[in-house]
Amino acid sequence: MLSPSQPASLDSQLFQSEENGGYLMITQLEIRNFRCFKNVKLNGLKRFNFIVGQSGAGKTALVEGLFLVGGGNPEIWFRIRRWRGIGEGLIQVGLRQNYEALFRDMFYAFNQSQGAFLRIIDSVEGKRELEIFYDHSDVTRLPIGDQKGKENAFAVDPISFKWDFGSRVSHSRVEIVDGALQMKGSAQVYPVFLVSPRTFSGKENAGFYSTLSRTKRAKPVLDAVRSIFPDVEDISLEMLAGEPLIYVSLPGLPEKLPLGDLSGGLNKYIEILLAILINPGGVVLIDEIENGFHHRNLPALLRNIVEMCEENRVQLFATTHSYEFLQVMAEAVASSKNGKDDFSLIRLERNGIDSPTITTVSGEAFEAAISEDFEVR
C-alpha cells in the first residue's frame, strides 16, 4: 500500500468533522477526459461505496482518479503507472514523443489537447480539484541525444498539475532538467490510501504497524486477524538483515515468520486494516477487495472492515467482481449501525470504446435486488 503522506491539517479536519457530527466524507465526484471517462458525475456517495462492472469497465480507473486528485505532486502519477506495470524501467525522454507518451494514456481517447479534470466535494473541506494540461505558456527546450544546447534541440510544452482546494492553489510542472524528470511544487495532500494487488510494500506496512504499536493502537489489528485466522498468536515488528518487517507467530513453530511468507489473504487483510487504522477520518480505496480470500471468510472479513471503518470514521470505496462478496455485503447493509443509508453500489457499464455509463444504486435497492437474486454486477 502506497499513499500520499498524512497532511499536516488532518487533526484540524477531524476536529471540524466531529463538530459537524460526522467525519470527512467525499459526497460528489466529477471526472472529465481522464482514462476511460469522457465526462461523468457521481452524487450522493456514502460511507461505504462498492464499485462493480465487467472487466475493462473502468473500476480501477475510478479509484485511481480518486487517489490522483488527493495527491500533492505529479510524482503520484508515476506511482500509478508503475502499479499498472508501466514505467518500471529507465525512462528515456530524449525525444518529444517519449515525453508525451508518459501521459497519453491519462487522457480519454488519448486526447491530450483538452486536458483532464477531476473534482471531489467533501463534507469538511468543500471542493478539491485537479487540472492536468500542457502549459503552452512555459516552453521547455529538450536536447536530442548528446546534442545539448545545439540547434537540433526541440521545444516541448511541459505538462502541469494544478491542484485547487478552495483556500489555496498549487501548480506543479513536470520538466526535464539535465536529462532527468523534475517536479517542483507540492500541494497539501488529502488523507486517502489506495490498496490494490499491485501496491503491497512490506517496508511501508512495517512503518505503519510501528506507528500504531508506538502509540498503543495496534491491538485491533491482532484482534481482527485472529477473528478470521485463529492460529495467529501474535503480530510484531522484527528486523531481518537490517530491514523492519511484520512478523507473525504461529503455534508449533520455534520462530516467528515474516508476513510475506504467509498466505496472500492474510497479507492483504493486514494491509487493509493498517490502511484504516493509520488514516482515521480519511478515505480508503481498495481495488479487487475480495481477491485472496476464501468465500467462507468473507462475512467475518467484511463485518470487521465495516466496523473498523465506522470506529475510525473512515470512508470506503472498494471494487469487486464477486457476486458472493455482494451477497455478503447485503448482509452487512442490514447489520450496519446506520443501515441502508450508509451504503451505495456504483455500477459501471461500457459498450465498446465509449465512456462508461455509471449508475448509483442505494443500499435499500441493492439489498432488495440481492434478496431477489438479481444480477447487479
Coordinates of C-alpha atoms in Angstrom, one line a residue:
M1 CA 0.0 0.0 0.0
L2 CA 1.4 3.3 -1.0
S3 CA -0.2 6.6 -0.3
P4 CA 0.4 10.4 0.0
S5 CA 1.9 11.3 3.3
Q6 CA -0.5 12.4 6.0
P7 CA -1.5 16.1 5.7
A8 CA -0.4 18.4 8.4
S9 CA -4.0 19.6 8.8
L10 CA -5.6 16.2 9.4
D11 CA -6.1 16.8 13.1
S12 CA -8.0 20.0 12.4
Q13 CA -10.1 18.2 9.8
L14 CA -11.1 15.6 12.4
F15 CA -11.9 18.4 14.9
Q16 CA -14.2 20.1 12.4
S17 CA -15.7 16.8 11.4
E18 CA -16.6 15.9 15.0
E19 CA -18.1 19.4 15.5
N20 CA -20.3 18.7 12.4
G21 CA -21.5 15.4 13.9
G22 CA -19.8 13.3 11.3
Y23 CA -16.4 13.0 9.6
L24 CA -14.7 13.9 6.3
M25 CA -16.6 12.1 3.5
I26 CA -16.5 12.5 -0.2
T27 CA -20.1 13.2 -1.4
Q28 CA -19.5 14.1 -5.1
L29 CA -17.0 13.1 -7.8
E30 CA -16.6 14.6 -11.3
I31 CA -14.2 13.4 -13.9
R32 CA -13.6 14.8 -17.4
N33 CA -11.2 13.5 -20.1
F34 CA -9.4 11.1 -17.7
R35 CA -8.6 7.5 -18.6
C36 CA -11.8 5.9 -20.0
F37 CA -14.1 8.7 -18.6
K38 CA -15.2 11.4 -21.0
N39 CA -17.5 13.3 -18.6
V40 CA -19.0 11.6 -15.6
K41 CA -20.5 12.9 -12.3
L42 CA -21.3 10.9 -9.2
N43 CA -23.5 12.4 -6.5
G44 CA -24.8 11.0 -3.2
L45 CA -21.7 9.0 -2.3
K46 CA -21.9 7.2 1.1
R47 CA -19.6 5.9 3.8
F48 CA -19.3 2.5 2.1
N49 CA -19.2 2.5 -1.7
F50 CA -18.8 -0.7 -3.7
I51 CA -17.9 -0.4 -7.4
V52 CA -18.9 -3.2 -9.8
G53 CA -18.7 -3.7 -13.6
Q54 CA -17.3 -6.0 -16.2
S55 CA -13.5 -6.1 -16.7
G56 CA -12.4 -3.0 -18.6
A57 CA -15.4 -1.0 -17.5
G58 CA -13.3 1.5 -15.6
K59 CA -13.4 0.3 -11.9
T60 CA -9.7 0.6 -11.3
A61 CA -9.6 3.9 -13.2
L62 CA -12.3 5.3 -11.0
V63 CA -10.3 4.6 -7.7
E64 CA -7.1 5.8 -9.4
G65 CA -8.9 9.1 -10.2
L66 CA -9.9 9.5 -6.5
F67 CA -6.3 8.7 -5.5
L68 CA -4.8 11.1 -8.0
V69 CA -6.9 14.1 -7.0
G70 CA -5.8 13.6 -3.4
G71 CA -2.1 13.9 -4.3
G72 CA 0.2 16.8 -4.0
N73 CA 2.9 16.3 -6.6
P74 CA 2.9 14.8 -10.2
E75 CA 5.1 12.0 -8.8
I76 CA 1.8 10.3 -7.8
W77 CA 1.0 9.8 -11.5
F78 CA 4.3 7.8 -11.9
R79 CA 3.4 5.6 -9.0
I80 CA 0.1 4.8 -10.6
R81 CA 1.9 3.9 -13.8
R82 CA 4.2 1.6 -12.0
W83 CA 1.3 -0.1 -10.3
R84 CA -0.1 -0.7 -13.8
G85 CA 3.2 -2.4 -14.7
I86 CA 4.3 0.6 -16.9
G87 CA 7.5 2.6 -16.5
E88 CA 9.3 0.2 -14.2
G89 CA 12.5 0.5 -16.2
L90 CA 14.6 3.6 -17.1
I91 CA 12.6 6.4 -18.5
Q92 CA 14.0 7.8 -21.7
V93 CA 12.9 11.3 -22.6
G94 CA 15.3 12.2 -25.3
L95 CA 12.5 12.8 -27.8
R96 CA 9.4 14.9 -27.6
Q97 CA 7.1 11.9 -28.3
N98 CA 8.8 10.0 -25.5
Y99 CA 8.0 12.7 -23.0
E100 CA 4.4 13.0 -24.1
A101 CA 4.0 9.2 -24.2
L102 CA 4.4 9.2 -20.4
F103 CA 1.0 10.9 -20.1
R104 CA -1.0 9.9 -23.3
D105 CA -3.0 7.1 -21.6
M106 CA -4.1 9.5 -18.8
F107 CA -6.4 11.3 -21.2
Y108 CA -9.7 10.0 -22.7
A109 CA -9.2 8.5 -26.2
F110 CA -5.5 9.8 -25.9
N111 CA -6.8 13.3 -26.4
Q112 CA -4.1 15.5 -24.8
S113 CA -5.3 18.8 -26.2
Q114 CA -8.2 19.2 -23.8
G115 CA -6.5 18.3 -20.5
A116 CA -8.0 16.2 -17.7
F117 CA -10.1 17.5 -14.8
L118 CA -11.1 15.8 -11.5
R119 CA -13.1 17.2 -8.7
I120 CA -14.3 15.9 -5.4
I121 CA -16.7 17.6 -2.9
D122 CA -16.5 16.5 0.7
S123 CA -18.2 17.3 4.0
V124 CA -15.3 19.1 5.6
E125 CA -13.0 20.9 3.1
G126 CA -15.6 21.5 0.4
K127 CA -14.1 21.2 -3.1
R128 CA -10.7 19.8 -4.2
E129 CA -9.9 20.0 -7.9
L130 CA -7.1 18.8 -10.1
E131 CA -6.4 20.0 -13.7
I132 CA -3.8 18.3 -15.8
F133 CA -2.8 20.1 -19.0
Y134 CA 0.1 21.1 -21.3
D135 CA 1.3 24.5 -20.3
H136 CA 1.7 26.4 -23.6
S137 CA 2.9 29.5 -21.8
D138 CA 6.1 27.8 -20.4
V139 CA 8.0 26.0 -23.1
T140 CA 11.0 23.9 -22.1
R141 CA 13.7 23.1 -24.6
L142 CA 14.9 19.5 -24.6
P143 CA 18.1 18.3 -26.3
I144 CA 18.1 15.3 -28.6
G145 CA 20.7 12.7 -27.5
D146 CA 24.0 14.3 -26.6
Q147 CA 23.4 17.4 -28.6
K148 CA 22.7 19.5 -25.6
G149 CA 22.5 23.2 -26.4
K150 CA 22.8 22.7 -30.2
E151 CA 20.5 23.7 -32.9
N152 CA 18.6 20.3 -33.0
A153 CA 17.2 20.9 -29.6
F154 CA 13.4 20.9 -29.7
A155 CA 10.7 22.6 -27.7
V156 CA 8.1 20.9 -25.6
D157 CA 5.2 22.2 -23.6
P158 CA 5.6 20.8 -20.1
I159 CA 2.6 19.1 -18.5
S160 CA 1.2 20.8 -15.5
F161 CA -0.7 19.5 -12.5
K162 CA -2.8 22.2 -10.8
W163 CA -4.5 21.4 -7.5
D164 CA -7.2 23.8 -6.2
F165 CA -8.6 23.2 -2.8
G166 CA -10.5 26.4 -2.0
S167 CA -8.1 28.5 0.0
R168 CA -5.0 27.6 -2.0
V169 CA -3.9 26.7 -5.5
S170 CA -0.7 24.7 -6.1
H171 CA 0.8 24.4 -9.6
S172 CA 3.5 21.9 -10.4
R173 CA 5.1 21.1 -13.8
V174 CA 7.0 18.0 -15.0
E175 CA 10.1 19.4 -16.5
I176 CA 13.4 17.9 -17.9
V177 CA 16.5 19.1 -16.1
D178 CA 19.9 17.6 -17.1
G179 CA 18.2 14.6 -18.7
A180 CA 16.0 13.8 -15.7
L181 CA 12.4 14.5 -14.8
Q182 CA 12.0 17.2 -12.2
M183 CA 8.7 18.0 -10.5
K184 CA 8.6 21.2 -8.5
G185 CA 5.8 22.3 -6.1
S186 CA 3.8 20.4 -3.6
A187 CA 0.2 20.7 -2.6
Q188 CA -1.3 19.7 0.7
V189 CA -2.2 16.0 0.2
Y190 CA -5.6 14.5 1.0
P191 CA -6.0 11.7 3.6
V192 CA -6.5 8.9 1.1
F193 CA -4.9 5.5 0.9
L194 CA -5.0 3.0 -2.0
V195 CA -4.8 -0.7 -1.5
S196 CA -4.6 -3.0 -4.6
P197 CA -2.9 -6.2 -5.6
R198 CA -0.1 -4.1 -7.0
T199 CA 0.6 -1.7 -4.2
F200 CA 1.9 -4.1 -1.5
S201 CA 5.0 -2.9 0.3
G202 CA 6.3 -4.8 3.3
K203 CA 8.6 -1.9 4.2
E204 CA 5.7 0.7 4.3
N205 CA 3.4 -1.7 6.1
A206 CA 6.1 -2.3 8.7
G207 CA 6.3 1.5 9.2
F208 CA 2.6 1.8 9.6
Y209 CA 2.5 -1.0 12.1
S210 CA 5.4 0.6 14.0
T211 CA 3.4 3.9 14.3
L212 CA 0.4 2.0 15.6
S213 CA 2.4 0.0 18.1
R214 CA 4.3 3.0 19.4
T215 CA 1.0 4.9 20.0
K216 CA -0.6 1.8 21.6
R217 CA -3.1 1.4 18.8
A218 CA -2.0 -1.9 17.3
K219 CA -4.2 -4.3 19.3
P220 CA -7.2 -4.0 16.9
V221 CA -5.1 -5.4 14.1
L222 CA -4.4 -8.6 16.1
D223 CA -8.0 -8.9 17.3
A224 CA -9.3 -8.6 13.8
V225 CA -6.8 -11.0 12.3
R226 CA -7.5 -13.7 15.0
S227 CA -11.2 -13.5 14.3
I228 CA -10.5 -14.9 10.8
F229 CA -7.1 -16.6 11.2
P230 CA -7.4 -18.0 14.8
D231 CA -4.0 -19.7 14.6
V232 CA -2.2 -16.4 14.7
E233 CA -0.8 -16.0 18.2
D234 CA 0.9 -12.6 17.9
I235 CA 2.0 -9.9 15.4
S236 CA 5.2 -8.0 16.0
L237 CA 7.8 -5.9 14.2
E238 CA 11.2 -7.5 13.8
M239 CA 14.4 -6.8 11.9
L240 CA 15.6 -9.0 9.0
A241 CA 19.1 -8.1 7.7
G242 CA 18.5 -4.6 8.9
E243 CA 15.1 -4.2 7.4
P244 CA 12.0 -3.9 9.6
L245 CA 9.2 -6.3 8.7
I246 CA 6.0 -7.5 10.2
Y247 CA 6.3 -11.0 11.7
V248 CA 3.6 -13.4 12.8
S249 CA 3.8 -16.1 15.5
L250 CA 2.1 -19.4 14.7
P251 CA 1.6 -22.4 17.0
G252 CA 4.2 -25.3 16.8
L253 CA 6.9 -23.2 15.2
P254 CA 10.1 -22.3 17.1
E255 CA 10.4 -18.9 15.3
K256 CA 8.1 -16.2 14.0
L257 CA 7.6 -16.0 10.3
P258 CA 7.8 -12.8 8.1
L259 CA 4.3 -11.8 7.0
G260 CA 5.4 -12.1 3.4
D261 CA 5.9 -15.9 3.8
L262 CA 2.3 -16.5 4.7
S263 CA -0.9 -16.5 2.7
G264 CA -1.7 -13.7 0.3
G265 CA -5.1 -13.3 2.0
L266 CA -3.5 -12.7 5.4
N267 CA -1.1 -10.2 3.9
K268 CA -3.9 -8.3 2.2
Y269 CA -6.1 -8.3 5.2
I270 CA -3.4 -6.8 7.5
E271 CA -2.7 -4.3 4.7
I272 CA -6.4 -3.2 4.7
L273 CA -6.5 -3.0 8.5
L274 CA -3.4 -0.8 8.6
A275 CA -4.8 1.5 5.9
I276 CA -7.9 2.1 8.0
L277 CA -6.2 2.5 11.4
I278 CA -3.3 4.7 10.2
N279 CA -5.8 7.0 8.4
P280 CA -8.6 7.9 10.9
G281 CA -11.1 10.4 9.5
G282 CA -9.9 9.7 5.9
V283 CA -10.7 7.7 2.8
V284 CA -9.5 4.2 1.9
L285 CA -9.7 2.8 -1.6
I286 CA -9.5 -0.9 -2.2
D287 CA -9.2 -2.4 -5.7
E288 CA -10.4 -6.0 -6.0
I289 CA -11.3 -6.3 -2.4
E290 CA -12.3 -10.0 -2.5
N291 CA -9.1 -11.3 -4.1
G292 CA -7.1 -13.7 -1.9
F293 CA -9.9 -14.5 0.5
H294 CA -11.9 -17.8 0.8
H295 CA -15.6 -17.3 0.4
R296 CA -16.2 -18.7 3.9
N297 CA -14.1 -15.9 5.4
L298 CA -16.0 -13.1 3.5
P299 CA -18.8 -12.5 6.1
A300 CA -16.4 -12.0 9.1
L301 CA -13.9 -10.1 6.9
L302 CA -16.4 -7.6 5.6
R303 CA -18.1 -7.2 9.0
N304 CA -14.7 -6.4 10.6
I305 CA -13.8 -3.9 7.9
V306 CA -17.1 -2.1 8.2
E307 CA -16.9 -2.0 12.0
M308 CA -13.3 -0.7 11.9
C309 CA -14.2 2.0 9.3
E310 CA -17.2 3.1 11.5
E311 CA -15.0 3.2 14.6
N312 CA -12.3 5.2 12.8
R313 CA -14.7 7.4 10.8
V314 CA -13.2 6.2 7.5
Q315 CA -15.0 6.3 4.2
L316 CA -14.5 3.2 2.0
F317 CA -14.5 2.7 -1.8
A318 CA -14.0 -0.8 -3.0
T319 CA -14.2 -2.6 -6.4
T320 CA -15.3 -6.2 -6.7
H321 CA -16.1 -8.8 -9.3
S322 CA -17.6 -11.3 -6.8
Y323 CA -21.3 -12.0 -6.5
E324 CA -20.6 -13.9 -3.3
F325 CA -19.0 -10.8 -1.9
L326 CA -22.0 -8.7 -2.9
Q327 CA -24.3 -11.2 -1.1
V328 CA -22.2 -10.8 2.0
M329 CA -22.3 -7.0 1.5
A330 CA -26.1 -7.1 1.5
E331 CA -25.9 -8.8 5.0
A332 CA -23.5 -6.0 6.1
V333 CA -26.0 -3.4 4.9
A334 CA -28.7 -4.9 7.1
S335 CA -26.4 -5.0 10.2
S336 CA -24.7 -1.6 9.9
K337 CA -25.2 0.9 12.6
N338 CA -27.0 3.3 10.3
G339 CA -28.4 0.6 8.0
K340 CA -29.0 1.1 4.3
D341 CA -28.3 4.8 4.3
D342 CA -24.5 4.1 4.8
F343 CA -24.1 2.1 1.6
S344 CA -24.2 2.6 -2.2
L345 CA -23.4 0.4 -5.2
I346 CA -21.7 2.1 -8.1
R347 CA -22.3 0.2 -11.3
L348 CA -20.2 0.8 -14.4
E349 CA -21.3 -0.3 -17.9
R350 CA -19.3 0.2 -21.1
N351 CA -20.2 -0.5 -24.7
G352 CA -17.2 -0.8 -26.9
I353 CA -14.7 2.1 -26.6
D354 CA -17.3 4.6 -25.4
S355 CA -17.1 6.2 -22.0
P356 CA -18.7 4.1 -19.3
T357 CA -22.2 4.9 -18.0
I358 CA -22.4 5.0 -14.2
T359 CA -25.5 4.1 -12.1
T360 CA -25.6 4.6 -8.4
V361 CA -27.8 2.2 -6.5
S362 CA -28.9 2.9 -3.0
G363 CA -28.3 0.5 -0.1
E364 CA -32.0 -0.3 0.1
A365 CA -32.4 -1.0 -3.6
F366 CA -29.2 -3.1 -3.6
E367 CA -30.4 -5.2 -0.7
A368 CA -33.7 -5.8 -2.4
A369 CA -32.0 -6.8 -5.6
I370 CA -29.7 -9.3 -3.9
S371 CA -32.6 -10.8 -2.0
E372 CA -34.4 -11.4 -5.3
D373 CA -31.2 -12.8 -6.9
F374 CA -31.0 -10.1 -9.5
E375 CA -27.7 -9.7 -11.3
V376 CA -26.2 -6.3 -10.2
R377 CA -22.6 -6.6 -11.3

